[in-house]
Amino acid sequence: MTAVETDAGRASGRRITFFVVLAVFAQESTWNFYDAQVPPLLREYVASAALIGALMGMDNLLGIFIQPWLGNRSDNTRTRWGRRIPYLAVGMPVAAVLFAVIPLAPSLPVLVAFMFAYALVCNSFKPIAEALLPDFIRPERRSRANAAVKAAASLTIVVSALISLFLVDSYPVLSFSVPALLMLVSAAVLVLKVRDSASPAYQAAVAEDTSADRGECDPPKRMGELLADILRDPHRERLLVIVAILLFGCAWAASRSLMTPYGMEALGLSRGTAGGLTLPSGAVFIAAAFPVALVSERIGRLRVMAAGMALFALALTSATLINTPAATVIALCVGVVGAAGFLVNGAVILWNLAPSASAFGTYTGLYTVGWMTGGFLGPALVGSMVDITGWRLMPADTALLAALAVAVVLRVLALRRRAATTQAL
């Protein structure tokens, strides 16, 4: 390969990374604003915090079932625009409109219907947008591209906060239109600028179709076949990675959702001050994501993933031992550097373990299933431990789940070493 071809390939990789970042930034802006501002709308009709929480968790449950299926559907779609863009061209504008009308709901049933419709549509294309990365980006470059996507997703928290600060009180309906407009603009740019029919993965999938028609090969493509392939794998490598994603998803979600009550109960902070404990770590994550990706590409993604989760567990344990607000903030900042080792590599490892380019969308959906299931279970699991051990040990309780995830990844590394030794013999 010539230097000119290499430079052209890198430019193409940066270009598609920008477009995927734009798509993820737009959809995550609506999700973060949804999480921040839909609960107050529900409180106008519902007094029960438990019921509000259940309604707000509806999108996670939908995502567990919808995202792998739609990812698999996109894997098997063939059009002149490609297999991802047609879904984004329809789904993103529809989701934007549904999001914008949420504050216009005149009653609780209509509000819940709008929420359900938005969550249904937005979940349907979330893995499809992210699957564009492995479609275009070479395996060795995927961690740094995914780091840019994760950093963009983190920035949406700031965007959501700014919209809430400057618009919600004075323009409660208009404020929902701002994230919706971002999504519409993103959809227009993607449709005009991206044709994933030109991606290496799409071309490889078409070649597999041709080979299958000739009877030369028939890789698994349907959802059931791909799941059976994972479960029947004697090495259990892919299944163990999904388990690690679930376990660390539990730890991450618990560390985010329970940190405010921890600050109030264990550190004696006010609600507002406790809610700001995680803010500095958000900035640290944005700064750490790309360097962690570069290290991952140099020494190995699984090693960085295991080391990062171990650092996360140690940092939270130290927060328990040194029970002060300053120590907690420092521990969260150190912990989020470790978490970056997982967040920039988790999906990439699954993509690289996919049996073929025809399964990238499905495997993106499976990553989301593990992550969202962890997000659903983690706060409840750690909350149950807190009921037994007390709030002061909440960070250590969370660290225990992260340590279990480390053990699972170490098992994967051991299986790889054993396989390499067997092949050498």
Tab-separated table of C-alpha atoms in Angstrom, residues 201-362:
chain	number	residue	atom	x	y	z
A	201	ALA	CA	-17.879	-4.227	5.429
A	202	TYR	CA	-20.836	-3.806	3.049
A	203	GLN	CA	-18.729	-4.998	0.141
A	204	ALA	CA	-17.568	-7.976	2.202
A	205	ALA	CA	-21.174	-8.795	3.115
A	206	VAL	CA	-22.210	-8.690	-0.552
A	207	ALA	CA	-19.292	-10.979	-1.389
A	208	GLU	CA	-20.478	-13.396	1.309
A	209	ASP	CA	-23.966	-13.329	-0.197
A	210	THR	CA	-22.501	-14.253	-3.578
A	211	SER	CA	-20.424	-17.077	-2.078
A	212	ALA	CA	-23.461	-18.399	-0.201
A	213	ASP	CA	-25.496	-18.397	-3.424
A	214	ARG	CA	-22.761	-20.491	-5.031
A	215	GLY	CA	-22.741	-22.859	-2.051
A	216	GLU	CA	-19.161	-21.949	-1.137
A	217	CYS	CA	-19.879	-20.636	2.382
A	218	ASP	CA	-22.871	-19.793	4.521
A	219	PRO	CA	-21.921	-17.723	7.607
A	220	PRO	CA	-24.645	-17.265	10.266
A	221	LYS	CA	-26.776	-14.189	9.562
A	222	ARG	CA	-30.120	-14.511	11.305
A	223	MET	CA	-30.468	-13.430	14.919
A	224	GLY	CA	-31.117	-16.952	16.205
A	225	GLU	CA	-28.179	-18.362	14.259
A	226	LEU	CA	-25.796	-15.717	15.573
A	227	LEU	CA	-26.903	-16.271	19.178
A	228	ALA	CA	-26.571	-20.036	18.780
A	229	ASP	CA	-23.087	-19.531	17.343
A	230	ILE	CA	-22.081	-17.567	20.468
A	231	LEU	CA	-23.569	-20.128	22.868
A	232	ARG	CA	-22.036	-23.127	21.052
A	233	ASP	CA	-18.549	-21.632	20.915
A	234	PRO	CA	-16.443	-24.036	23.024
A	235	HIS	CA	-14.106	-21.224	24.105
A	236	ARG	CA	-17.021	-19.056	25.340
A	237	GLU	CA	-14.921	-15.964	24.548
A	238	ARG	CA	-17.734	-13.848	23.100
A	239	LEU	CA	-20.196	-14.910	25.789
A	240	LEU	CA	-17.706	-14.015	28.536
A	241	VAL	CA	-17.120	-10.576	26.985
A	242	ILE	CA	-20.889	-9.929	27.028
A	243	VAL	CA	-21.010	-11.032	30.691
A	244	ALA	CA	-18.161	-8.614	31.500
A	245	ILE	CA	-20.054	-5.825	29.719
A	246	LEU	CA	-23.138	-6.578	31.821
A	247	LEU	CA	-21.176	-6.642	35.099
A	248	PHE	CA	-19.319	-3.419	34.439
A	249	GLY	CA	-22.568	-1.873	33.200
A	250	CYS	CA	-23.986	-2.682	36.643
A	251	ALA	CA	-21.040	-1.012	38.375
A	252	TRP	CA	-21.048	2.074	36.135
A	253	ALA	CA	-24.806	2.651	36.421
A	254	ALA	CA	-24.700	2.254	40.202
A	255	SER	CA	-21.787	4.701	40.508
A	256	ARG	CA	-23.759	7.293	38.503
A	257	SER	CA	-27.271	6.884	39.866
A	258	LEU	CA	-26.445	6.373	43.559
A	259	MET	CA	-23.696	8.973	43.940
A	260	THR	CA	-26.059	11.827	44.880
A	261	PRO	CA	-27.740	9.952	47.765
A	262	TYR	CA	-24.286	8.691	48.812
A	263	GLY	CA	-23.050	12.266	49.026
A	264	MET	CA	-26.043	13.256	51.100
A	265	GLU	CA	-26.097	10.246	53.423
A	266	ALA	CA	-22.397	9.405	53.824
A	267	LEU	CA	-20.708	12.769	53.247
A	268	GLY	CA	-23.333	15.101	54.716
A	269	LEU	CA	-23.665	17.214	51.557
A	270	SER	CA	-26.697	19.084	50.310
A	271	ARG	CA	-28.651	17.647	47.382
A	272	GLY	CA	-27.199	20.154	44.928
A	273	THR	CA	-23.603	19.732	46.077
A	274	ALA	CA	-23.914	15.944	46.097
A	275	GLY	CA	-25.309	16.050	42.565
A	276	GLY	CA	-22.154	17.838	41.399
A	277	LEU	CA	-19.724	15.183	42.651
A	278	THR	CA	-19.524	13.528	39.225
A	279	LEU	CA	-19.119	16.723	37.185
A	280	PRO	CA	-15.267	16.924	37.229
A	281	SER	CA	-14.996	13.266	36.244
A	282	GLY	CA	-17.046	13.976	33.110
A	283	ALA	CA	-14.389	16.408	31.908
A	284	VAL	CA	-11.635	13.942	32.831
A	285	PHE	CA	-13.281	11.234	30.723
A	286	ILE	CA	-13.344	13.451	27.640
A	287	ALA	CA	-9.632	14.172	28.101
A	288	ALA	CA	-8.707	10.536	28.790
A	289	ALA	CA	-10.688	8.726	26.080
A	290	PHE	CA	-8.336	9.222	23.125
A	291	PRO	CA	-5.041	8.518	24.982
A	292	VAL	CA	-6.588	5.342	26.403
A	293	ALA	CA	-7.576	4.317	22.863
A	294	LEU	CA	-3.995	4.800	21.639
A	295	VAL	CA	-2.622	2.704	24.515
A	296	SER	CA	-5.226	0.016	23.769
A	297	GLU	CA	-4.101	-0.251	20.160
A	298	ARG	CA	-0.490	-0.583	21.288
A	299	ILE	CA	-0.693	-3.137	24.138
A	300	GLY	CA	-4.052	-4.839	23.554
A	301	ARG	CA	-7.688	-3.933	24.169
A	302	LEU	CA	-8.484	-6.748	26.590
A	303	ARG	CA	-5.462	-5.908	28.758
A	304	VAL	CA	-6.428	-2.217	28.904
A	305	MET	CA	-10.049	-3.141	29.557
A	306	ALA	CA	-9.093	-5.372	32.517
A	307	ALA	CA	-6.580	-2.871	33.902
A	308	GLY	CA	-9.048	-0.004	33.520
A	309	MET	CA	-11.851	-1.787	35.356
A	310	ALA	CA	-9.388	-2.755	38.103
A	311	LEU	CA	-8.376	0.900	38.439
A	312	PHE	CA	-12.069	1.853	38.635
A	313	ALA	CA	-12.602	-0.681	41.436
A	314	LEU	CA	-9.523	0.468	43.367
A	315	ALA	CA	-10.512	4.131	43.054
A	316	LEU	CA	-13.998	3.523	44.432
A	317	THR	CA	-12.583	1.404	47.239
A	318	SER	CA	-10.268	4.280	48.177
A	319	ALA	CA	-13.299	6.587	48.302
A	320	THR	CA	-14.745	4.305	50.955
A	321	LEU	CA	-11.519	4.306	52.971
A	322	ILE	CA	-11.072	8.106	52.803
A	323	ASN	CA	-14.605	9.283	53.410
A	324	THR	CA	-14.442	12.978	52.431
A	325	PRO	CA	-15.994	14.982	49.552
A	326	ALA	CA	-12.577	15.884	48.111
A	327	ALA	CA	-11.389	12.273	48.206
A	328	THR	CA	-14.621	11.167	46.524
A	329	VAL	CA	-14.189	13.645	43.666
A	330	ILE	CA	-10.560	12.587	43.170
A	331	ALA	CA	-11.542	8.905	43.290
A	332	LEU	CA	-14.248	9.469	40.674
A	333	CYS	CA	-11.782	11.279	38.415
A	334	VAL	CA	-9.235	8.462	38.717
A	335	GLY	CA	-11.985	5.864	38.342
A	336	VAL	CA	-13.312	7.379	35.151
A	337	VAL	CA	-9.857	7.068	33.554
A	338	GLY	CA	-10.107	3.363	34.304
A	339	ALA	CA	-13.686	3.251	33.044
A	340	ALA	CA	-12.469	4.727	29.760
A	341	GLY	CA	-10.442	1.530	29.304
A	342	PHE	CA	-13.730	-0.318	29.159
A	343	LEU	CA	-15.922	2.245	27.424
A	344	VAL	CA	-13.684	2.798	24.391
A	345	ASN	CA	-12.946	-0.925	23.958
A	346	GLY	CA	-16.044	-2.926	24.955
A	347	ALA	CA	-17.939	-2.602	21.679
A	348	VAL	CA	-14.712	-2.754	19.633
A	349	ILE	CA	-13.769	-6.117	21.137
A	350	LEU	CA	-17.177	-7.531	20.224
A	351	TRP	CA	-16.964	-6.121	16.683
A	352	ASN	CA	-13.571	-7.758	16.226
A	353	LEU	CA	-14.962	-11.085	17.501
A	354	ALA	CA	-17.889	-11.051	15.048
A	355	PRO	CA	-17.829	-14.031	12.679
A	356	SER	CA	-18.035	-11.775	9.626
A	357	ALA	CA	-18.767	-8.251	8.409
A	358	SER	CA	-22.396	-9.346	8.037
A	359	ALA	CA	-22.882	-9.284	11.821
A	360	PHE	CA	-21.586	-5.875	12.954
A	361	GLY	CA	-25.061	-4.441	13.565
A	362	THR	CA	-26.140	-7.502	15.541
